[in-house]
């Protein structure tokens, strides 16, 4: 048997403490992937969240948006308008989410990047009026952002999110907002089955969009998302927003806001469906030039 002096005991104690700290750090990292990360210290989000070069959300400056004639309109036909979905509405600790169940008909969206299957819809909100959305248009935040998460048929890792921004109205909670009753998911892991959700009632009538390549807006911030941010907003009852601001997170604390700060655009160019001005063809350009020349000669 060896003699152990107090220095050795101290050293062993320190080693045990270090191991415990490392384990705690590891646990923290793994927990981050399942929803316990914190919106108050976003600079601590690790990995690609910090080092990535196509992170989301972004501030969309409309004057810098490029018109692209290779984009096509989003097609939400059939299942979006003509059928309803069943699924589970859950408080997942950082947001509330409706997950369509496997017995519902597939809800499909044709996008310029392929044919995608709708998976789930969830919300991002703020703790006071004037904040809430993740994406900003010309620096302006909306009060709520609705994310329709899709994955490509045949490639579940390829994600596309259709994003709808919302401001508030003063109407009572009714329609789709009553169906997705957030009061019933006040605490972490509360859930209930939703029958007959009309998803298209969460979309504006006009579905023109801004398109860019980005990431998930929560850790681990995977850079696998095609973003379609609709130009037109919907409205949400202010009373519903109040309920969202009071739901509890995984620790039992109030999840009073859950939007990520905007990320650098880097070299990315936000695009929109082409028309007129920027896609002016060379022949019409030449015709305009000829017309100007004639006008100039006439003066
Ligand atoms: C729905 O999509 C899945 C692929 O995610 C496919 O296996 C299934 O056949 C589709 N169901 C229908 C009714 O199209
Ligand atoms: C909202 O959250 C921000 C960021 O944590 C905080 O600075 C601000 O005081 C909060 N406002 C209210 C009204 O709680
Ligand atoms: C939402 O659920 C709460 C709690 O169950 C209930 O009191 C309230 O009436 C419901 N709201 C609507 C609009 O159905
Ligand atoms: C949420 O949890 C609190 C205790 O933390 C409890 O008082 C309350 O009834 C719970 N709410 C719901 C809707 O279950
Ligand atoms: C739904 O709630 C039950 C407890 O009432 C829980 O065991 C289950 O994990 C929850 N489901 C989800 C998807 O959170
Ligand atoms: C869903 O709501 C839209 C309007 O928001 C309506 O045009 C459509 O008929 C509804 N679909 C169903 C199946 O109720
Ligand atoms: Zn989201």
CSV table of N, CA and C in Angstrom, one decimal, residues 36-146:
chain,number,residue,atom,x,y,z
A,36,UNK,N,-31.8,23.0,-25.5
A,36,UNK,CA,-31.6,23.7,-24.3
A,36,UNK,C,-30.6,24.8,-24.4
A,37,UNK,N,-30.3,25.2,-25.6
A,37,UNK,CA,-29.4,26.3,-25.8
A,37,UNK,C,-30.1,27.6,-25.4
A,38,UNK,N,-29.3,28.6,-25.3
A,38,UNK,CA,-29.8,29.9,-24.7
A,38,UNK,C,-29.8,31.0,-25.7
A,39,UNK,N,-30.9,31.7,-25.8
A,39,UNK,CA,-31.0,32.9,-26.7
A,39,UNK,C,-30.3,34.1,-26.2
A,40,UNK,N,-30.0,34.1,-24.8
A,40,UNK,CA,-29.3,35.2,-24.2
A,40,UNK,C,-27.8,35.3,-24.5
A,41,UNK,N,-27.2,34.1,-24.8
A,41,UNK,CA,-25.8,34.2,-25.1
A,41,UNK,C,-25.5,33.5,-26.4
A,42,UNK,N,-26.0,34.1,-27.5
A,42,UNK,CA,-25.9,33.5,-28.8
A,42,UNK,C,-24.5,33.5,-29.3
A,43,UNK,N,-23.6,34.3,-28.7
A,43,UNK,CA,-22.2,34.3,-29.1
A,43,UNK,C,-21.5,33.0,-28.6
A,44,UNK,N,-22.2,32.3,-27.7
A,44,UNK,CA,-21.6,31.0,-27.2
A,44,UNK,C,-22.0,29.8,-28.1
A,45,UNK,N,-22.9,30.1,-29.0
A,45,UNK,CA,-23.3,29.0,-29.9
A,45,UNK,C,-22.1,28.5,-30.7
A,46,UNK,N,-21.7,27.2,-30.6
A,46,UNK,CA,-20.4,26.8,-31.2
A,46,UNK,C,-20.4,26.4,-32.6
A,47,UNK,N,-19.3,25.9,-33.0
A,47,UNK,CA,-19.2,25.3,-34.4
A,47,UNK,C,-19.5,26.2,-35.5
A,48,UNK,N,-20.3,25.6,-36.4
A,48,UNK,CA,-20.7,26.3,-37.7
A,48,UNK,C,-21.4,27.6,-37.3
A,49,UNK,N,-22.2,27.6,-36.2
A,49,UNK,CA,-22.9,28.8,-35.8
A,49,UNK,C,-21.9,30.1,-35.8
A,50,UNK,N,-20.7,29.8,-35.4
A,50,UNK,CA,-19.7,30.9,-35.3
A,50,UNK,C,-18.8,31.0,-36.6
A,51,UNK,N,-18.4,29.8,-37.1
A,51,UNK,CA,-17.4,29.8,-38.2
A,51,UNK,C,-18.1,29.8,-39.6
A,52,UNK,N,-19.4,29.5,-39.7
A,52,UNK,CA,-20.0,29.4,-41.0
A,52,UNK,C,-20.0,30.6,-41.8
A,53,UNK,N,-20.3,30.4,-43.1
A,53,UNK,CA,-20.2,31.6,-44.0
A,53,UNK,C,-21.5,31.8,-44.8
A,54,UNK,N,-22.5,30.9,-44.5
A,54,UNK,CA,-23.9,31.2,-45.0
A,54,UNK,C,-24.9,31.0,-44.0
A,55,UNK,N,-24.8,31.8,-42.9
A,55,UNK,CA,-25.7,31.6,-41.7
A,55,UNK,C,-27.0,32.4,-41.9
A,56,UNK,N,-28.0,32.0,-41.2
A,56,UNK,CA,-29.3,32.6,-41.2
A,56,UNK,C,-29.7,33.0,-39.7
A,57,UNK,N,-30.5,34.0,-39.5
A,57,UNK,CA,-31.2,34.8,-40.5
A,57,UNK,C,-30.3,35.9,-41.0
A,58,UNK,N,-30.9,36.6,-42.0
A,58,UNK,CA,-30.2,37.8,-42.6
A,58,UNK,C,-31.1,39.0,-42.6
A,59,UNK,N,-30.5,40.2,-42.8
A,59,UNK,CA,-31.3,41.4,-43.1
A,59,UNK,C,-31.4,41.5,-44.6
A,60,UNK,N,-32.6,41.5,-45.2
A,60,UNK,CA,-32.7,41.6,-46.6
A,60,UNK,C,-32.9,43.0,-47.0
A,61,UNK,N,-31.9,43.6,-47.7
A,61,UNK,CA,-32.0,45.0,-48.2
A,61,UNK,C,-32.7,44.9,-49.6
A,62,UNK,N,-33.9,45.3,-49.7
A,62,UNK,CA,-34.6,45.1,-51.0
A,62,UNK,C,-34.0,45.8,-52.2
A,63,UNK,N,-33.2,46.9,-51.9
A,63,UNK,CA,-32.5,47.5,-53.1
A,63,UNK,C,-31.4,46.6,-53.6
A,64,UNK,N,-30.9,45.7,-52.8
A,64,UNK,CA,-29.8,44.8,-53.3
A,64,UNK,C,-30.3,43.5,-53.8
A,65,UNK,N,-31.6,43.3,-53.8
A,65,UNK,CA,-32.1,42.0,-54.3
A,65,UNK,C,-32.0,41.9,-55.8
A,66,UNK,N,-31.4,40.7,-56.3
A,66,UNK,CA,-31.3,40.5,-57.7
A,66,UNK,C,-32.5,39.8,-58.3
A,67,UNK,N,-32.9,40.2,-59.5
A,67,UNK,CA,-34.0,39.5,-60.2
A,67,UNK,C,-33.4,38.4,-61.0
A,68,UNK,N,-34.0,37.2,-60.8
A,68,UNK,CA,-33.4,36.0,-61.5
A,68,UNK,C,-34.5,35.4,-62.3
A,69,UNK,N,-34.3,35.2,-63.6
A,69,UNK,CA,-35.3,34.6,-64.5
A,69,UNK,C,-35.3,33.1,-64.4
A,70,UNK,N,-34.3,32.5,-63.6
A,70,UNK,CA,-34.3,31.1,-63.5
A,70,UNK,C,-35.1,30.6,-62.3
A,71,UNK,N,-35.6,31.5,-61.5
A,71,UNK,CA,-36.5,31.1,-60.4
A,71,UNK,C,-37.9,30.9,-60.9
A,72,UNK,N,-38.7,30.1,-60.2
A,72,UNK,CA,-40.1,29.9,-60.6
A,72,UNK,C,-41.0,30.1,-59.3
A,73,UNK,N,-42.3,30.4,-59.5
A,73,UNK,CA,-43.1,30.6,-58.3
A,73,UNK,C,-43.2,29.3,-57.4
A,74,UNK,N,-43.4,29.5,-56.1
A,74,UNK,CA,-43.6,28.4,-55.2
A,74,UNK,C,-45.0,27.9,-55.5
A,75,UNK,N,-45.1,26.6,-55.6
A,75,UNK,CA,-46.4,25.9,-55.9
A,75,UNK,C,-46.9,25.2,-54.7
A,76,UNK,N,-47.9,25.8,-54.0
A,76,UNK,CA,-48.5,25.1,-52.8
A,76,UNK,C,-49.8,24.4,-53.1
A,77,UNK,N,-50.0,24.0,-54.3
A,77,UNK,CA,-51.3,23.5,-54.7
A,77,UNK,C,-51.7,22.2,-54.0
A,78,UNK,N,-52.9,21.6,-54.3
A,78,UNK,CA,-53.4,20.4,-53.8
A,78,UNK,C,-53.4,20.3,-52.3
A,79,UNK,N,-52.5,19.6,-51.7
A,79,UNK,CA,-52.5,19.3,-50.2
A,79,UNK,C,-52.6,20.6,-49.4
A,80,UNK,N,-52.0,21.7,-49.9
A,80,UNK,CA,-52.0,22.9,-49.1
A,80,UNK,C,-53.4,23.5,-49.0
A,81,UNK,N,-54.1,23.5,-50.1
A,81,UNK,CA,-55.4,24.2,-50.1
A,81,UNK,C,-56.6,23.2,-49.9
A,82,UNK,N,-56.4,22.0,-50.4
A,82,UNK,CA,-57.6,21.1,-50.6
A,82,UNK,C,-57.7,20.1,-49.5
A,83,UNK,N,-56.7,19.8,-48.7
A,83,UNK,CA,-56.8,18.9,-47.6
A,83,UNK,C,-56.3,19.6,-46.3
A,84,UNK,N,-56.6,18.9,-45.2
A,84,UNK,CA,-56.1,19.4,-43.9
A,84,UNK,C,-55.1,18.4,-43.3
A,85,UNK,N,-54.4,18.8,-42.3
A,85,UNK,CA,-53.3,17.9,-41.8
A,85,UNK,C,-53.6,17.6,-40.3
A,86,UNK,N,-53.3,16.4,-39.9
A,86,UNK,CA,-53.3,16.1,-38.5
A,86,UNK,C,-51.8,16.0,-38.0
A,87,UNK,N,-51.6,16.1,-36.7
A,87,UNK,CA,-50.3,16.0,-36.2
A,87,UNK,C,-50.3,16.4,-34.7
A,88,UNK,N,-49.1,16.6,-34.2
A,88,UNK,CA,-48.9,16.9,-32.8
A,88,UNK,C,-48.3,18.3,-32.6
A,89,UNK,N,-49.0,19.1,-31.7
A,89,UNK,CA,-48.5,20.4,-31.4
A,89,UNK,C,-47.8,20.3,-30.0
A,90,UNK,N,-46.5,20.7,-30.0
A,90,UNK,CA,-45.7,20.4,-28.8
A,90,UNK,C,-44.9,21.6,-28.4
A,91,UNK,N,-44.6,21.8,-27.1
A,91,UNK,CA,-43.7,22.7,-26.6
A,91,UNK,C,-42.3,22.0,-26.6
A,92,UNK,N,-41.4,22.3,-27.5
A,92,UNK,CA,-40.1,21.6,-27.5
A,92,UNK,C,-39.0,22.4,-26.8
A,93,UNK,N,-39.4,23.3,-26.0
A,93,UNK,CA,-38.5,23.9,-25.0
A,93,UNK,C,-37.9,25.2,-25.5
A,94,UNK,N,-37.9,25.5,-26.8
A,94,UNK,CA,-37.4,26.7,-27.3
A,94,UNK,C,-38.4,27.3,-28.3
A,95,UNK,N,-39.3,26.6,-28.7
A,95,UNK,CA,-40.4,27.1,-29.5
A,95,UNK,C,-41.6,26.1,-29.4
A,96,UNK,N,-42.7,26.4,-30.1
A,96,UNK,CA,-43.8,25.5,-30.1
A,96,UNK,C,-43.9,25.0,-31.6
A,97,UNK,N,-44.2,23.8,-31.8
A,97,UNK,CA,-44.0,23.2,-33.1
A,97,UNK,C,-45.2,22.2,-33.5
A,98,UNK,N,-45.7,22.4,-34.7
A,98,UNK,CA,-46.7,21.4,-35.2
A,98,UNK,C,-46.0,20.5,-36.1
A,99,UNK,N,-46.0,19.2,-35.8
A,99,UNK,CA,-45.3,18.1,-36.6
A,99,UNK,C,-46.4,17.3,-37.2
A,100,UNK,N,-46.4,17.3,-38.6
A,100,UNK,CA,-47.5,16.6,-39.3
A,100,UNK,C,-47.3,15.1,-39.1
A,101,UNK,N,-48.3,14.4,-38.9
A,101,UNK,CA,-48.1,12.9,-38.6
A,101,UNK,C,-48.1,12.1,-39.9
A,102,UNK,N,-47.7,10.8,-39.8
A,102,UNK,CA,-47.5,10.0,-41.0
A,102,UNK,C,-48.8,9.5,-41.6
A,103,UNK,N,-49.9,9.7,-40.9
A,103,UNK,CA,-51.2,9.2,-41.5
A,103,UNK,C,-51.8,10.3,-42.4
A,104,UNK,N,-51.3,11.6,-42.2
A,104,UNK,CA,-51.8,12.7,-43.0
A,104,UNK,C,-51.3,12.5,-44.5
A,105,UNK,N,-52.1,13.1,-45.4
A,105,UNK,CA,-51.5,13.1,-46.8
A,105,UNK,C,-50.2,13.9,-46.9
A,106,UNK,N,-49.3,13.5,-47.7
A,106,UNK,CA,-48.1,14.3,-47.9
A,106,UNK,C,-48.5,15.7,-48.3
A,107,UNK,N,-47.9,16.7,-47.7
A,107,UNK,CA,-48.1,18.1,-48.1
A,107,UNK,C,-46.8,18.5,-48.9
A,108,UNK,N,-47.0,18.8,-50.2
A,108,UNK,CA,-45.8,19.0,-51.0
A,108,UNK,C,-45.8,20.4,-51.6
A,109,UNK,N,-44.6,20.9,-51.6
A,109,UNK,CA,-44.4,22.2,-52.2
A,109,UNK,C,-43.4,22.1,-53.4
A,110,UNK,N,-43.8,22.5,-54.6
A,110,UNK,CA,-42.8,22.6,-55.7
A,110,UNK,C,-42.1,23.9,-55.6
A,111,UNK,N,-40.7,23.8,-55.6
A,111,UNK,CA,-39.9,25.0,-55.4
A,111,UNK,C,-38.9,25.0,-56.6
A,112,UNK,N,-38.3,26.1,-56.9
A,112,UNK,CA,-37.4,26.2,-58.0
A,112,UNK,C,-36.2,25.2,-57.7
A,113,UNK,N,-36.0,24.8,-56.5
A,113,UNK,CA,-34.8,23.9,-56.1
A,113,UNK,C,-35.2,22.5,-56.1
A,114,UNK,N,-36.5,22.2,-56.3
A,114,UNK,CA,-36.9,20.8,-56.3
A,114,UNK,C,-38.3,20.6,-55.7
A,115,UNK,N,-38.7,19.3,-55.5
A,115,UNK,CA,-40.0,19.0,-54.9
A,115,UNK,C,-39.8,18.7,-53.5
A,116,UNK,N,-40.4,19.4,-52.6
A,116,UNK,CA,-40.1,19.2,-51.1
A,116,UNK,C,-41.3,18.8,-50.4
A,117,UNK,N,-41.1,18.1,-49.3
A,117,UNK,CA,-42.2,17.6,-48.4
A,117,UNK,C,-42.2,18.5,-47.2
A,118,UNK,N,-43.4,18.9,-46.8
A,118,UNK,CA,-43.6,19.7,-45.6
A,118,UNK,C,-43.5,18.8,-44.4
A,119,UNK,N,-42.7,19.2,-43.4
A,119,UNK,CA,-42.5,18.4,-42.2
A,119,UNK,C,-43.1,19.0,-40.9
A,120,UNK,N,-42.8,20.3,-40.7
A,120,UNK,CA,-43.3,20.9,-39.5
A,120,UNK,C,-43.3,22.4,-39.6
A,121,UNK,N,-44.1,23.0,-38.7
A,121,UNK,CA,-44.2,24.5,-38.7
A,121,UNK,C,-44.0,24.9,-37.3
A,122,UNK,N,-43.2,26.0,-37.1
A,122,UNK,CA,-42.9,26.5,-35.7
A,122,UNK,C,-42.8,28.0,-35.8
A,123,UNK,N,-42.7,28.6,-34.6
A,123,UNK,CA,-42.7,30.1,-34.5
A,123,UNK,C,-41.5,30.7,-33.8
A,124,UNK,N,-41.2,31.9,-34.2
A,124,UNK,CA,-40.2,32.7,-33.5
A,124,UNK,C,-40.8,34.0,-33.1
A,125,UNK,N,-40.6,34.5,-31.9
A,125,UNK,CA,-41.2,35.7,-31.4
A,125,UNK,C,-40.3,36.5,-30.6
A,126,UNK,N,-40.8,37.7,-30.2
A,126,UNK,CA,-40.0,38.6,-29.4
A,126,UNK,C,-40.6,38.9,-28.0
A,127,UNK,N,-39.9,39.5,-27.1
A,127,UNK,CA,-40.4,39.8,-25.8
A,127,UNK,C,-41.1,41.2,-25.7
A,128,UNK,N,-41.2,41.9,-26.8
A,128,UNK,CA,-41.9,43.2,-26.7
A,128,UNK,C,-42.3,43.5,-28.2
A,129,UNK,N,-43.1,44.5,-28.3
A,129,UNK,CA,-43.6,44.9,-29.7
A,129,UNK,C,-42.4,45.5,-30.5
A,130,UNK,N,-42.4,45.3,-31.7
A,130,UNK,CA,-41.3,45.8,-32.6
A,130,UNK,C,-40.1,44.9,-32.8
A,131,UNK,N,-40.1,43.7,-32.1
A,131,UNK,CA,-39.1,42.7,-32.3
A,131,UNK,C,-39.8,41.3,-32.4
A,132,UNK,N,-39.1,40.3,-32.9
A,132,UNK,CA,-39.7,39.0,-32.9
A,132,UNK,C,-39.2,38.2,-34.1
A,133,UNK,N,-39.3,38.7,-35.3
A,133,UNK,CA,-38.9,37.9,-36.4
A,133,UNK,C,-37.4,37.7,-36.5
A,134,UNK,N,-37.0,36.7,-37.1
A,134,UNK,CA,-35.5,36.4,-37.3
A,134,UNK,C,-35.0,37.2,-38.5
A,135,UNK,N,-35.7,37.1,-39.7
A,135,UNK,CA,-35.3,37.8,-40.8
A,135,UNK,C,-35.8,39.3,-40.7
A,136,UNK,N,-35.1,40.2,-41.3
A,136,UNK,CA,-35.4,41.6,-41.3
A,136,UNK,C,-35.5,42.1,-42.7
A,137,UNK,N,-36.4,42.9,-43.0
A,137,UNK,CA,-36.5,43.5,-44.3
A,137,UNK,C,-36.2,45.0,-44.2
A,138,UNK,N,-35.1,45.4,-44.9
A,138,UNK,CA,-34.6,46.8,-44.8
A,138,UNK,C,-34.4,47.2,-43.3
A,139,UNK,N,-33.9,46.2,-42.5
A,139,UNK,CA,-33.6,46.5,-41.1
A,139,UNK,C,-34.7,46.4,-40.2
A,140,UNK,N,-35.9,46.2,-40.7
A,140,UNK,CA,-37.2,46.2,-39.9
A,140,UNK,C,-37.5,44.7,-39.5
A,141,UNK,N,-37.8,44.5,-38.2
A,141,UNK,CA,-38.2,43.3,-37.7
A,141,UNK,C,-39.8,43.3,-37.6
A,142,UNK,N,-40.4,42.1,-37.8
A,142,UNK,CA,-41.8,41.9,-37.6
A,142,UNK,C,-42.0,41.3,-36.2
A,143,UNK,N,-43.2,41.1,-35.8
A,143,UNK,CA,-43.5,40.6,-34.5
A,143,UNK,C,-43.4,39.1,-34.3
A,144,UNK,N,-43.6,38.4,-35.5
A,144,UNK,CA,-43.6,36.9,-35.4
A,144,UNK,C,-43.0,36.4,-36.7
A,145,UNK,N,-42.4,35.3,-36.7
A,145,UNK,CA,-41.9,34.6,-38.0
A,145,UNK,C,-42.4,33.2,-37.9
A,146,UNK,N,-43.0,32.7,-39.0
A,146,UNK,CA,-43.5,31.4,-39.1
A,146,UNK,C,-42.6,30.6,-40.0
